[in-house]
Coordinates of C-alpha atoms and ligand atoms in Angstrom, one line a residue:
X646 CA -2.8 -0.1 -16.2
X647 CA -4.4 -1.5 -13.1
X648 CA -5.8 1.6 -11.4
X649 CA -9.1 2.9 -12.4
X650 CA -8.6 6.1 -14.3
X651 CA -9.3 9.4 -12.5
X652 CA -11.4 11.9 -14.3
X653 CA -9.6 15.0 -13.1
X654 CA -6.1 16.2 -12.5
X655 CA -5.1 14.7 -9.1
X656 CA -3.4 17.7 -7.5
X657 CA -6.1 20.1 -8.4
X658 CA -9.1 17.9 -7.5
X659 CA -10.3 18.8 -4.0
X660 CA -10.5 15.3 -2.6
X661 CA -7.0 14.3 -3.5
X662 CA -5.5 17.7 -2.6
X663 CA -7.0 17.6 0.8
X664 CA -5.8 14.1 1.3
X665 CA -2.3 15.2 0.5
X666 CA -2.2 18.5 2.3
X667 CA -4.3 17.8 5.4
X668 CA -1.9 15.3 6.7
X669 CA 1.3 15.7 8.7
X670 CA 4.7 15.3 7.2
X671 CA 5.7 11.9 5.9
X672 CA 9.1 10.8 4.9
X673 CA 10.1 14.3 6.1
X674 CA 9.1 15.9 2.8
X675 CA 5.4 16.6 2.7
X676 CA 5.5 20.2 4.0
X677 CA 8.3 20.9 1.5
X678 CA 6.2 19.6 -1.3
X679 CA 3.2 21.7 -0.5
X680 CA 5.2 24.9 -0.2
X681 CA 7.2 24.1 -3.3
X682 CA 4.0 23.5 -5.3
X683 CA 2.6 26.9 -4.1
X684 CA 5.8 28.7 -5.1
X685 CA 5.7 27.0 -8.5
X686 CA 2.1 27.9 -9.0
X687 CA 3.0 31.5 -8.3
X688 CA 5.8 31.4 -10.7
X689 CA 3.5 30.1 -13.4
X690 CA 1.1 33.0 -12.7
X691 CA 3.9 35.5 -13.2
X692 CA 4.1 34.7 -16.9
X693 CA 7.8 33.9 -17.0
X694 CA 9.2 33.0 -20.4
X695 CA 9.3 29.2 -20.9
X696 CA 13.1 29.2 -21.3
X697 CA 13.6 31.0 -18.0
X698 CA 11.3 28.6 -16.2
X699 CA 14.0 26.0 -15.8
X700 CA 16.4 28.2 -13.8
X701 CA 13.5 29.7 -11.8
X702 CA 12.3 26.2 -11.0
X703 CA 15.8 25.0 -10.1
X704 CA 16.1 27.9 -7.7
X705 CA 12.8 27.2 -6.0
X706 CA 13.6 23.6 -5.5
X707 CA 17.1 24.2 -4.2
X708 CA 16.0 26.9 -1.9
X709 CA 13.4 24.6 -0.4
X710 CA 14.5 22.0 2.1
X711 CA 14.2 19.3 -0.5
X712 CA 18.0 19.3 -0.7
X713 CA 20.2 19.9 -3.8
X714 CA 20.4 16.2 -4.7
X715 CA 16.7 15.6 -4.8
X716 CA 16.0 18.9 -6.5
X717 CA 18.5 18.1 -9.3
X718 CA 17.2 14.6 -9.6
X719 CA 13.6 15.9 -10.1
X720 CA 14.6 18.5 -12.6
X721 CA 16.9 16.1 -14.5
X722 CA 14.2 13.5 -14.8
X723 CA 11.8 16.2 -15.9
X724 CA 14.2 17.5 -18.6
X725 CA 14.8 14.0 -19.9
X726 CA 11.1 13.3 -20.3
X727 CA 9.7 16.4 -21.8
X728 CA 10.5 18.7 -24.7
X729 CA 11.5 22.3 -23.8
X730 CA 8.7 23.5 -26.1
X731 CA 5.8 22.1 -24.2
X732 CA 3.4 24.3 -22.3
X733 CA 3.8 25.5 -18.7
X734 CA 0.9 23.3 -17.7
X735 CA 2.7 20.3 -19.0
X736 CA 5.9 21.3 -17.1
X737 CA 3.9 21.8 -13.9
X738 CA 2.1 18.4 -14.4
X739 CA 5.4 16.6 -15.0
X740 CA 7.1 18.3 -12.1
X741 CA 4.2 17.2 -9.8
X742 CA 4.6 13.7 -11.1
X743 CA 8.3 13.6 -10.4
X744 CA 8.0 15.0 -6.9
X745 CA 5.2 12.5 -6.1
X746 CA 7.2 9.6 -7.4
X747 CA 10.1 10.6 -5.2
X748 CA 7.9 10.7 -2.2
X749 CA 6.7 7.2 -2.8
X750 CA 10.2 5.6 -3.3
X751 CA 10.3 3.4 -0.2
X752 CA 11.2 -0.3 0.1
X753 CA 8.2 -2.5 -0.6
X754 CA 9.7 -6.0 -0.8
X755 CA 8.1 -9.0 0.9
X756 CA 10.1 -9.8 4.0
X757 CA 11.0 -13.4 4.6
X758 CA 13.2 -15.4 7.0
X759 CA 16.6 -16.9 6.1
X760 CA 15.3 -20.1 7.8
X761 CA 11.7 -20.9 6.8
X762 CA 8.9 -20.8 7.6
X763 CA 8.1 -17.1 7.3
X764 CA 4.8 -16.2 8.8
X765 CA 2.4 -13.6 7.3
X766 CA -0.5 -12.5 9.4
X767 CA -3.4 -10.9 7.5
X768 CA -5.6 -8.4 9.4
X769 CA -8.4 -5.9 8.8
X770 CA -11.9 -5.0 9.5
X771 CA -14.8 -7.1 8.1
X772 CA -15.3 -7.4 4.4
X773 CA -12.2 -5.6 3.2
X774 CA -10.9 -8.7 1.4
X775 CA -8.6 -10.5 3.9
X776 CA -9.5 -14.0 3.0
X777 CA -9.3 -13.4 -0.8
X778 CA -6.0 -11.5 -0.2
X779 CA -4.6 -14.5 1.7
X780 CA -5.6 -16.7 -1.2
X781 CA -4.1 -14.4 -3.8
X782 CA -0.8 -14.1 -1.9
X783 CA -0.7 -17.9 -1.5
X784 CA -1.4 -18.3 -5.2
X785 CA 1.4 -15.8 -6.1
X786 CA 4.0 -17.5 -3.8
X787 CA 3.1 -20.9 -5.0
X788 CA 3.6 -19.8 -8.6
X789 CA 7.0 -18.5 -7.5
X790 CA 7.9 -22.0 -6.4
X791 CA 7.4 -21.6 -2.7
X792 CA 5.7 -24.1 -0.4
X793 CA 2.8 -22.4 1.2
X794 CA 0.5 -23.5 4.0
X795 CA -2.7 -21.6 5.0
X796 CA -4.1 -21.3 8.5
X797 CA -7.9 -20.6 8.9
X798 CA -7.5 -18.1 11.8
X799 CA -11.0 -16.8 11.3
X800 CA -13.0 -19.1 13.5
X801 CA -15.5 -16.3 14.2
X802 CA -17.6 -16.2 11.0
X803 CA -19.3 -19.5 10.2
X804 CA -18.4 -19.7 6.5
X805 CA -14.8 -18.4 6.8
X806 CA -13.1 -21.7 7.2
X807 CA -14.9 -23.1 4.2
X808 CA -14.1 -20.0 2.1
X809 CA -10.3 -20.4 2.7
X810 CA -10.7 -24.2 2.2
X811 CA -12.0 -23.5 -1.3
X812 CA -8.8 -21.5 -2.1
X813 CA -6.6 -24.2 -0.6
X814 CA -8.2 -26.8 -3.0
X815 CA -8.0 -24.4 -6.0
X816 CA -4.3 -23.6 -5.4
X817 CA -3.6 -27.2 -4.2
X818 CA -1.9 -26.3 -0.9
X819 CA -2.5 -27.5 2.7
X820 CA -4.8 -25.8 5.1
X821 CA -4.7 -26.1 8.9
X822 CA -8.2 -25.5 10.4
X823 CA -10.2 -26.1 13.6
X824 CA -13.9 -25.9 14.0
X825 CA -16.1 -22.8 14.0
X826 CA -15.8 -21.0 17.4
X827 CA -12.3 -22.5 18.3
X828 CA -9.5 -20.3 19.6
X829 CA -7.7 -18.8 16.6
X830 CA -4.4 -18.7 18.6
X831 CA -4.7 -22.5 18.9
X832 CA -5.2 -22.8 15.1
X833 CA -2.0 -20.7 14.7
X834 CA -0.1 -22.9 17.1
X835 CA -1.0 -26.1 15.2
X836 CA -0.3 -24.4 11.9
X837 CA 3.2 -23.4 12.9
X838 CA 3.9 -27.0 13.9
X839 CA 2.6 -28.2 10.5
X840 CA 4.6 -25.6 8.6
X841 CA 7.8 -26.7 10.3
X842 CA 7.1 -30.4 10.0
X843 CA 6.1 -30.1 6.3
X844 CA 9.0 -27.8 5.4
X845 CA 6.8 -24.8 4.3
X846 CA 8.5 -21.6 3.1
X847 CA 5.5 -19.5 4.1
X848 CA 2.6 -19.8 6.5
X849 CA -0.2 -17.4 5.7
X850 CA -2.8 -16.7 8.5
X851 CA -6.2 -15.4 7.7
X852 CA -8.0 -13.7 10.6
X853 CA -11.5 -12.6 11.6
X854 CA -12.7 -9.2 10.7
X855 CA -14.7 -7.0 13.1
X856 CA -14.7 -3.3 13.6
X857 CA -11.3 -1.7 14.3
X858 CA -12.8 -0.3 17.5
X859 CA -13.8 -3.8 18.7
X860 CA -11.6 -4.5 21.7
X861 CA -12.1 -8.3 21.6
X862 CA -10.8 -8.4 18.0
X863 CA -7.7 -6.5 19.0
X864 CA -7.1 -8.7 22.0
X865 CA -7.6 -11.9 19.9
X866 CA -5.1 -10.6 17.3
X867 CA -2.6 -9.7 20.0
X868 CA -2.9 -13.2 21.4
X869 CA -2.2 -14.7 18.0
X870 CA 0.9 -12.5 17.7
X871 CA 2.1 -13.6 21.2
X872 CA 1.6 -17.3 20.3
X873 CA 3.7 -16.9 17.1
X874 CA 6.4 -14.9 19.0
X875 CA 6.6 -17.6 21.7
X876 CA 6.4 -20.6 19.4
X877 CA 8.7 -19.4 16.7
X878 CA 10.5 -16.1 17.6
X879 CA 11.4 -14.0 14.6
X880 CA 9.3 -15.9 12.1
X881 CA 6.5 -13.4 11.9
X882 CA 8.0 -11.4 9.0
X883 CA 4.9 -9.5 7.8
X884 CA 1.7 -8.2 9.5
X885 CA -0.4 -7.2 6.5
X886 CA -3.3 -4.8 7.1
X887 CA -5.9 -5.1 4.3
X888 CA -7.7 -1.9 3.5
X889 CA -10.6 -1.4 1.1
X890 CA -9.7 1.5 -1.3
X891 CA -13.4 2.3 -1.9
X892 CA -13.8 3.4 1.7
X893 CA -11.5 6.4 1.2
X894 CA -10.8 8.3 4.5
X895 CA -12.3 5.5 6.6
X896 CA -9.5 3.3 5.4
X897 CA -7.1 5.8 6.9
X898 CA -8.6 5.8 10.3
X899 CA -8.6 2.0 10.4
X900 CA -5.0 2.0 9.3
X901 CA -4.1 4.2 12.3
X902 CA -5.8 2.0 14.8
X903 CA -4.3 -1.2 13.5
X904 CA -0.8 0.2 13.0
X905 CA -0.7 1.6 16.5
X906 CA -1.7 -1.6 18.3
X907 CA -0.5 -4.4 16.1
X908 CA 2.8 -3.4 14.5
X909 CA 1.6 -3.5 10.9
X910 CA 4.5 -4.0 8.4
X911 CA 2.7 -3.6 5.1
X912 CA -0.6 -2.6 3.6
X913 CA -2.6 -4.4 0.9
X914 CA -5.1 -2.1 -0.7
X915 CA -8.0 -4.0 -2.2
X916 CA -10.8 -3.2 -4.7
X917 CA -8.7 -0.6 -6.6
X918 CA -10.5 -1.9 -9.7
X919 CA -13.7 -0.3 -8.3
X920 CA -12.6 3.1 -7.3
X921 CA -10.9 6.3 -8.5
X922 CA -9.9 7.1 -4.9
X923 CA -6.3 6.0 -5.5
X924 CA -5.1 9.2 -3.8
X925 CA -5.7 7.6 -0.5
X926 CA -2.5 5.7 -1.1
X927 CA -0.5 8.9 -0.6
X928 CA -2.5 9.8 2.5
X929 CA -2.1 6.4 4.1
X930 CA 1.7 6.3 3.6
X931 CA 2.0 9.8 4.9
X932 CA -0.1 9.2 8.0
X933 CA 1.0 5.8 9.2
X934 CA 4.5 5.4 7.6
X935 CA 3.8 1.9 6.5
X936 CA 4.3 1.0 2.8
X937 CA 1.6 -0.3 0.6
X938 CA 3.1 -3.6 -0.7
X939 CA 0.3 -5.1 -2.8
X940 CA -2.9 -4.0 -4.5
X941 CA -6.0 -6.1 -5.2
X942 CA -7.5 -5.3 -8.6
X943 CA -10.4 -7.8 -8.9
X944 CA -12.1 -10.9 -7.5
X945 CA -10.0 -13.6 -9.0
X946 CA -6.7 -15.0 -7.6
X947 CA -4.7 -13.5 -10.4
X948 CA -5.9 -9.9 -9.7
X949 CA -3.1 -9.1 -7.3
X950 CA -0.1 -6.9 -8.0
X951 CA 3.0 -5.6 -6.3
X952 CA 2.4 -1.9 -5.8
X953 CA 4.5 0.1 -8.2
X954 CA 4.6 3.8 -7.3
X955 CA 5.7 4.9 -10.8
X956 CA 2.7 3.1 -12.5
X957 CA 0.5 4.5 -9.8
X958 CA 1.5 8.1 -10.3
X959 CA 1.3 7.9 -14.1
X960 CA -2.3 6.5 -13.8
X961 CA -3.3 9.3 -11.4
X962 CA -2.3 11.9 -14.0
X963 CA -3.9 10.1 -17.0
X964 CA -6.5 12.3 -18.7
Ligands
LIG1307 N1 -13.5 -6.1 -7.1 C1 -12.8 -6.6 -6.0 N2 -13.4 -7.3 -5.1 C2 -12.6 -7.8 -4.0 C3 -11.2 -7.5 -4.0 N3 -10.8 -8.1 -2.8 C4 -11.8 -8.6 -2.2 N4 -12.9 -8.5 -2.9 C5 -14.3 -8.9 -2.7 O1 -14.7 -8.4 -1.4 C6 -15.6 -9.3 -0.7 C7 -15.1 -9.7 0.6 O2 -13.8 -10.4 0.5 P1 -13.3 -11.3 1.7 O3 -12.0 -11.8 1.3 O4 -14.3 -12.3 2.0 O5 -13.2 -10.2 2.8 P2 -12.8 -10.5 4.3 O6 -12.1 -9.3 4.8 O7 -12.1 -11.8 4.5 O8 -14.3 -10.5 5.0 P3 -14.6 -11.1 6.5 O9 -13.9 -12.3 6.7 O10 -16.1 -11.2 6.5 O11 -14.2 -10.0 7.4 C8 -15.7 -10.6 -1.6 O12 -16.8 -10.5 -2.4 C9 -14.4 -10.4 -2.5 O13 -14.6 -11.1 -3.7 C10 -10.6 -6.7 -5.0 O14 -9.4 -6.4 -5.0 N5 -11.4 -6.3 -6.0
LIG1308 MG1 -12.5 -13.4 5.7

């Protein structure tokens, strides 16, 4: 289990509940979920016999705008997974799990071009884990048999080029770099040429991190995107926003700014090994409607996993 265990029940703990309920609708179903859970809680307070619970639950779900198909699916999964003799608390917990899992079922595959190279741009504020994430992704793709090239697009911070260089040596893949202070868009231009000439499947571009309210950062990132779009239209298959899970709600405001101005296609949530704030995942997806595709779970290149909503929900509910 890669998520740090939560100490309390997720729906009832105030931080997670507010993350879930304070946001607008997502995937069209959030409001439904909140009112459904309210009705279910009331039902549980009414002391209904356990055997009648099923039909009452079915009625609540079907009457809500969840739709008959989703309601039946949720209850069917629940029935399959639990014994009729378990307590109401257990039924409620399992029902919450099933509903949450359903909310999180969105496509999370890594997009790639039919004709390589596919370009992946890695963005985020400073210190969230962009450079390490770029290395982890390169390591993962190389292990899948892909030819990968790195571009040192962070020319802003003195040690950044060297940091990515260490990963390129470790993983044994090429890196395209200019000197400190150079134009990152020019690095990207050269990197695209190299990726084409060397037959790379993927070009991964690390970028500089500054505050998400820093206009010069946003302009510099937009320029990189323009260069890619002009030089190789259609090749930019992923714009990954890296967010640090330990920053909680702050990650959410960053996500909004980046998603609005840079067309983010996926989120990588890092440092999940150091936090119990996993509930931010639900809030981020609700708010910006961009899927979390990968999670960072430690400081080594191997500590990187595809985000699995089922594993995530189970870990949230672990006692
Ligand atoms: N525990 C843990 N640490 C991480 C994870 N991802 C990144 N880090 C650590 O976070 C710190 C910053 O990582 P970087 O990759 O340098 O972050 P960055 O976003 O590139 O930083 P700047 O280039 O300065 O903006 C490093 O000490 C990393 O080892 C993770 O998933 N888990
Ligand atoms: Mg960096």
